Amino acid sequence: MIRVSGLVKSFGGNRAVDSVDCVIRPGEIFGIVGPDGAGKSTLLRMLSAILEPDSGSIEINGIDVHTSPFQIKEMVAYMPQRFGLYEDLTVEENIYFFGRIYLLSRKEIKKRIEGLYAFSKLEPFRDRLAGALSGGMKQKLGLACCLVRTPKVLLLDEPTNGVDPVSRREFWDILYGLLARGVSIVVTTAYLDEAERSNRVALMHGGRFIRLGSPESIRNEKRTGMLEIVVSDSRRAQRALMERGGMRAIRTGNTVRVYVRGTGAMKKTVRALLEKEGIMVRSVEAAQPRLEDSFIDIIGGEGR
């Protein structure tokens, strides 16, 4: 559905997107995950024909985005990171407004609006001003306005940023429902747990895709074991494991996770090393790598 080749975009001396290549299939969720400034939003704006690349090409459904931007906009719906609807219009007025922009008749919008209310659960709020909605409801309204027509490609820029956990889960349930219609979804996110819900994930850093594959393949890239260590002082433990043990240690709260070869044999070694440093070890258990662990480890390797 989407083919990206050698895509480059710079702003002044800053290369925001640096030679990105990828193919996105029909009916899949393609997640792009990375920190702020990685180039995620710039990439989505080029996919939606809002920005022109400095070099490289984008094809959507066989059509070149650069030479036929208006044809592309008939197939693509783009939801920006910032709430882009009219806060002084009601929920229903916003949906009708965007439907009319897409040249739908009022009769066509009326047919579709019940379906939009069904998945978004916005019907009880149809007469409420958009500016008075919660963060989660605003995002659902933004998605409803994108779907008032039937796009082949849906581009979502951090759609659940700042949204409560329940609304995040409901939002992703809606996305899974869209896959059944064959819609291709490209979603950027800074949440690693969300990226795991995608069919395939691109880890983006410094304008480049440093890894691309299924969440499982990226998680298991090292093909080694992992230990999760609960300690009294995770900062000291992380430093000791890295400096004394030569391990790559990832700290979260009072827990440190390390990649090791042979989890059974390394439990005693890790415990002894930390206790020698005067750090109380509450538990050492084998664990499954998370996408977050892999991302931090890969970024660390890129830094080196």
PDB file of N, CA, C and O in Angstrom, residues 240-279:
ATOM      1  N   ALA A 240      27.119  -0.624  39.061  1.00  0.00           N
ATOM      2  CA  ALA A 240      27.990  -1.750  39.399  1.00  0.00           C
ATOM      3  C   ALA A 240      27.951  -2.830  38.323  1.00  0.00           C
ATOM      4  O   ALA A 240      28.992  -3.382  37.937  1.00  0.00           O
ATOM      5  N   LEU A 241      26.769  -3.142  37.835  1.00  0.00           N
ATOM      6  CA  LEU A 241      26.636  -4.183  36.817  1.00  0.00           C
ATOM      7  C   LEU A 241      27.323  -3.781  35.514  1.00  0.00           C
ATOM      8  O   LEU A 241      27.902  -4.620  34.816  1.00  0.00           O
ATOM      9  N   MET A 242      27.260  -2.479  35.181  1.00  0.00           N
ATOM     10  CA  MET A 242      27.886  -2.013  33.952  1.00  0.00           C
ATOM     11  C   MET A 242      29.393  -1.881  34.097  1.00  0.00           C
ATOM     12  O   MET A 242      30.146  -2.304  33.222  1.00  0.00           O
ATOM     13  N   GLU A 243      29.844  -1.316  35.232  1.00  0.00           N
ATOM     14  CA  GLU A 243      31.271  -1.053  35.405  1.00  0.00           C
ATOM     15  C   GLU A 243      32.040  -2.279  35.874  1.00  0.00           C
ATOM     16  O   GLU A 243      33.144  -2.539  35.400  1.00  0.00           O
ATOM     17  N   ARG A 244      31.483  -3.035  36.818  1.00  0.00           N
ATOM     18  CA  ARG A 244      32.178  -4.212  37.355  1.00  0.00           C
ATOM     19  C   ARG A 244      31.882  -5.471  36.547  1.00  0.00           C
ATOM     20  O   ARG A 244      32.759  -6.295  36.338  1.00  0.00           O
ATOM     21  N   GLY A 245      30.629  -5.600  36.127  1.00  0.00           N
ATOM     22  CA  GLY A 245      30.253  -6.827  35.434  1.00  0.00           C
ATOM     23  C   GLY A 245      30.310  -6.751  33.922  1.00  0.00           C
ATOM     24  O   GLY A 245      30.184  -7.775  33.241  1.00  0.00           O
ATOM     25  N   GLY A 246      30.479  -5.531  33.369  1.00  0.00           N
ATOM     26  CA  GLY A 246      30.526  -5.381  31.922  1.00  0.00           C
ATOM     27  C   GLY A 246      29.201  -5.704  31.241  1.00  0.00           C
ATOM     28  O   GLY A 246      29.159  -6.080  30.068  1.00  0.00           O
ATOM     29  N   MET A 247      28.085  -5.547  31.964  1.00  0.00           N
ATOM     30  CA  MET A 247      26.769  -5.874  31.415  1.00  0.00           C
ATOM     31  C   MET A 247      26.045  -4.595  30.993  1.00  0.00           C
ATOM     32  O   MET A 247      26.339  -3.517  31.498  1.00  0.00           O
ATOM     33  N   ARG A 248      25.098  -4.767  30.085  1.00  0.00           N
ATOM     34  CA  ARG A 248      24.250  -3.635  29.713  1.00  0.00           C
ATOM     35  C   ARG A 248      23.029  -3.687  30.609  1.00  0.00           C
ATOM     36  O   ARG A 248      22.197  -4.600  30.502  1.00  0.00           O
ATOM     37  N   ALA A 249      22.911  -2.744  31.519  1.00  0.00           N
ATOM     38  CA  ALA A 249      21.859  -2.766  32.543  1.00  0.00           C
ATOM     39  C   ALA A 249      20.830  -1.676  32.266  1.00  0.00           C
ATOM     40  O   ALA A 249      21.184  -0.528  31.982  1.00  0.00           O
ATOM     41  N   ILE A 250      19.551  -2.039  32.362  1.00  0.00           N
ATOM     42  CA  ILE A 250      18.440  -1.123  32.114  1.00  0.00           C
ATOM     43  C   ILE A 250      17.674  -0.950  33.412  1.00  0.00           C
ATOM     44  O   ILE A 250      17.202  -1.933  33.998  1.00  0.00           O
ATOM     45  N   ARG A 251      17.564   0.284  33.891  1.00  0.00           N
ATOM     46  CA  ARG A 251      16.976   0.552  35.206  1.00  0.00           C
ATOM     47  C   ARG A 251      15.559   1.080  35.059  1.00  0.00           C
ATOM     48  O   ARG A 251      15.287   1.960  34.260  1.00  0.00           O
ATOM     49  N   THR A 252      14.637   0.536  35.858  1.00  0.00           N
ATOM     50  CA  THR A 252      13.253   1.019  35.932  1.00  0.00           C
ATOM     51  C   THR A 252      12.817   0.965  37.388  1.00  0.00           C
ATOM     52  O   THR A 252      12.646  -0.119  37.948  1.00  0.00           O
ATOM     53  N   GLY A 253      12.647   2.130  38.015  1.00  0.00           N
ATOM     54  CA  GLY A 253      12.244   2.158  39.422  1.00  0.00           C
ATOM     55  C   GLY A 253      13.284   1.462  40.293  1.00  0.00           C
ATOM     56  O   GLY A 253      14.469   1.776  40.238  1.00  0.00           O
ATOM     57  N   ASN A 254      12.850   0.467  41.089  1.00  0.00           N
ATOM     58  CA  ASN A 254      13.783  -0.257  41.949  1.00  0.00           C
ATOM     59  C   ASN A 254      14.233  -1.570  41.308  1.00  0.00           C
ATOM     60  O   ASN A 254      14.738  -2.468  41.978  1.00  0.00           O
ATOM     61  N   THR A 255      14.059  -1.663  39.992  1.00  0.00           N
ATOM     62  CA  THR A 255      14.396  -2.880  39.251  1.00  0.00           C
ATOM     63  C   THR A 255      15.472  -2.589  38.211  1.00  0.00           C
ATOM     64  O   THR A 255      15.488  -1.528  37.586  1.00  0.00           O
ATOM     65  N   VAL A 256      16.384  -3.550  38.054  1.00  0.00           N
ATOM     66  CA  VAL A 256      17.396  -3.479  37.004  1.00  0.00           C
ATOM     67  C   VAL A 256      17.280  -4.751  36.169  1.00  0.00           C
ATOM     68  O   VAL A 256      17.175  -5.850  36.719  1.00  0.00           O
ATOM     69  N   ARG A 257      17.267  -4.596  34.856  1.00  0.00           N
ATOM     70  CA  ARG A 257      17.184  -5.742  33.947  1.00  0.00           C
ATOM     71  C   ARG A 257      18.457  -5.810  33.128  1.00  0.00           C
ATOM     72  O   ARG A 257      18.932  -4.785  32.619  1.00  0.00           O
ATOM     73  N   VAL A 258      19.032  -7.015  32.991  1.00  0.00           N
ATOM     74  CA  VAL A 258      20.289  -7.198  32.255  1.00  0.00           C
ATOM     75  C   VAL A 258      20.167  -8.386  31.310  1.00  0.00           C
ATOM     76  O   VAL A 258      19.540  -9.394  31.632  1.00  0.00           O
ATOM     77  N   TYR A 259      20.760  -8.227  30.121  1.00  0.00           N
ATOM     78  CA  TYR A 259      20.882  -9.353  29.204  1.00  0.00           C
ATOM     79  C   TYR A 259      22.053 -10.229  29.663  1.00  0.00           C
ATOM     80  O   TYR A 259      23.130  -9.717  29.970  1.00  0.00           O
ATOM     81  N   VAL A 260      21.846 -11.535  29.703  1.00  0.00           N
ATOM     82  CA  VAL A 260      22.899 -12.471  30.140  1.00  0.00           C
ATOM     83  C   VAL A 260      22.847 -13.723  29.273  1.00  0.00           C
ATOM     84  O   VAL A 260      21.834 -14.015  28.621  1.00  0.00           O
ATOM     85  N   ARG A 261      23.931 -14.481  29.279  1.00  0.00           N
ATOM     86  CA  ARG A 261      23.961 -15.787  28.629  1.00  0.00           C
ATOM     87  C   ARG A 261      23.847 -16.842  29.721  1.00  0.00           C
ATOM     88  O   ARG A 261      24.736 -16.976  30.542  1.00  0.00           O
ATOM     89  N   GLY A 262      22.732 -17.550  29.732  1.00  0.00           N
ATOM     90  CA  GLY A 262      22.516 -18.567  30.749  1.00  0.00           C
ATOM     91  C   GLY A 262      22.002 -17.959  32.039  1.00  0.00           C
ATOM     92  O   GLY A 262      22.784 -17.616  32.926  1.00  0.00           O
ATOM     93  N   THR A 263      20.690 -17.794  32.140  1.00  0.00           N
ATOM     94  CA  THR A 263      20.107 -17.110  33.297  1.00  0.00           C
ATOM     95  C   THR A 263      20.361 -17.866  34.597  1.00  0.00           C
ATOM     96  O   THR A 263      20.608 -17.256  35.638  1.00  0.00           O
ATOM     97  N   GLY A 264      20.315 -19.204  34.554  1.00  0.00           N
ATOM     98  CA  GLY A 264      20.507 -19.981  35.781  1.00  0.00           C
ATOM     99  C   GLY A 264      21.884 -19.773  36.376  1.00  0.00           C
ATOM    100  O   GLY A 264      22.027 -19.501  37.574  1.00  0.00           O
ATOM    101  N   ALA A 265      22.908 -19.879  35.556  1.00  0.00           N
ATOM    102  CA  ALA A 265      24.281 -19.737  36.035  1.00  0.00           C
ATOM    103  C   ALA A 265      24.591 -18.320  36.486  1.00  0.00           C
ATOM    104  O   ALA A 265      25.398 -18.113  37.406  1.00  0.00           O
ATOM    105  N   MET A 266      23.947 -17.313  35.844  1.00  0.00           N
ATOM    106  CA  MET A 266      24.279 -15.922  36.124  1.00  0.00           C
ATOM    107  C   MET A 266      23.571 -15.370  37.354  1.00  0.00           C
ATOM    108  O   MET A 266      23.960 -14.312  37.854  1.00  0.00           O
ATOM    109  N   LYS A 267      22.542 -16.047  37.839  1.00  0.00           N
ATOM    110  CA  LYS A 267      21.831 -15.541  39.017  1.00  0.00           C
ATOM    111  C   LYS A 267      22.773 -15.351  40.196  1.00  0.00           C
ATOM    112  O   LYS A 267      22.794 -14.297  40.844  1.00  0.00           O
ATOM    113  N   LYS A 268      23.568 -16.393  40.486  1.00  0.00           N
ATOM    114  CA  LYS A 268      24.488 -16.328  41.632  1.00  0.00           C
ATOM    115  C   LYS A 268      25.572 -15.284  41.394  1.00  0.00           C
ATOM    116  O   LYS A 268      25.958 -14.548  42.309  1.00  0.00           O
ATOM    117  N   THR A 269      26.067 -15.205  40.155  1.00  0.00           N
ATOM    118  CA  THR A 269      27.132 -14.243  39.827  1.00  0.00           C
ATOM    119  C   THR A 269      26.661 -12.814  40.049  1.00  0.00           C
ATOM    120  O   THR A 269      27.365 -11.994  40.655  1.00  0.00           O
ATOM    121  N   VAL A 270      25.457 -12.508  39.550  1.00  0.00           N
ATOM    122  CA  VAL A 270      24.896 -11.155  39.679  1.00  0.00           C
ATOM    123  C   VAL A 270      24.650 -10.819  41.141  1.00  0.00           C
ATOM    124  O   VAL A 270      24.980  -9.730  41.619  1.00  0.00           O
ATOM    125  N   ARG A 271      24.054 -11.749  41.876  1.00  0.00           N
ATOM    126  CA  ARG A 271      23.772 -11.512  43.291  1.00  0.00           C
ATOM    127  C   ARG A 271      25.067 -11.253  44.071  1.00  0.00           C
ATOM    128  O   ARG A 271      25.151 -10.316  44.874  1.00  0.00           O
ATOM    129  N   ALA A 272      26.088 -12.075  43.813  1.00  0.00           N
ATOM    130  CA  ALA A 272      27.364 -11.931  44.533  1.00  0.00           C
ATOM    131  C   ALA A 272      28.020 -10.591  44.210  1.00  0.00           C
ATOM    132  O   ALA A 272      28.555  -9.917  45.110  1.00  0.00           O
ATOM    133  N   LEU A 273      27.978 -10.184  42.940  1.00  0.00           N
ATOM    134  CA  LEU A 273      28.594  -8.919  42.532  1.00  0.00           C
ATOM    135  C   LEU A 273      27.938  -7.744  43.248  1.00  0.00           C
ATOM    136  O   LEU A 273      28.627  -6.855  43.771  1.00  0.00           O
ATOM    137  N   LEU A 274      26.613  -7.744  43.312  1.00  0.00           N
ATOM    138  CA  LEU A 274      25.899  -6.622  43.930  1.00  0.00           C
ATOM    139  C   LEU A 274      26.074  -6.612  45.443  1.00  0.00           C
ATOM    140  O   LEU A 274      26.255  -5.542  46.048  1.00  0.00           O
ATOM    141  N   GLU A 275      26.020  -7.778  46.063  1.00  0.00           N
ATOM    142  CA  GLU A 275      26.183  -7.826  47.527  1.00  0.00           C
ATOM    143  C   GLU A 275      27.586  -7.425  47.938  1.00  0.00           C
ATOM    144  O   GLU A 275      27.786  -6.839  49.021  1.00  0.00           O
ATOM    145  N   LYS A 276      28.569  -7.706  47.088  1.00  0.00           N
ATOM    146  CA  LYS A 276      29.941  -7.275  47.360  1.00  0.00           C
ATOM    147  C   LYS A 276      30.041  -5.752  47.371  1.00  0.00           C
ATOM    148  O   LYS A 276      30.875  -5.171  48.083  1.00  0.00           O
ATOM    149  N   GLU A 277      29.158  -5.095  46.591  1.00  0.00           N
ATOM    150  CA  GLU A 277      29.126  -3.634  46.543  1.00  0.00           C
ATOM    151  C   GLU A 277      28.257  -3.049  47.658  1.00  0.00           C
ATOM    152  O   GLU A 277      28.051  -1.842  47.717  1.00  0.00           O
ATOM    153  N   GLY A 278      27.745  -3.906  48.538  1.00  0.00           N
ATOM    154  CA  GLY A 278      26.910  -3.441  49.643  1.00  0.00           C
ATOM    155  C   GLY A 278      25.491  -3.113  49.262  1.00  0.00           C
ATOM    156  O   GLY A 278      24.806  -2.342  49.946  1.00  0.00           O
ATOM    157  N   ILE A 279      24.997  -3.690  48.145  1.00  0.00           N
ATOM    158  CA  ILE A 279      23.634  -3.437  47.661  1.00  0.00           C
ATOM    159  C   ILE A 279      22.754  -4.617  48.038  1.00  0.00           C
ATOM    160  O   ILE A 279      23.078  -5.772  47.733  1.00  0.00           O
TER     161      ILE A 279
END
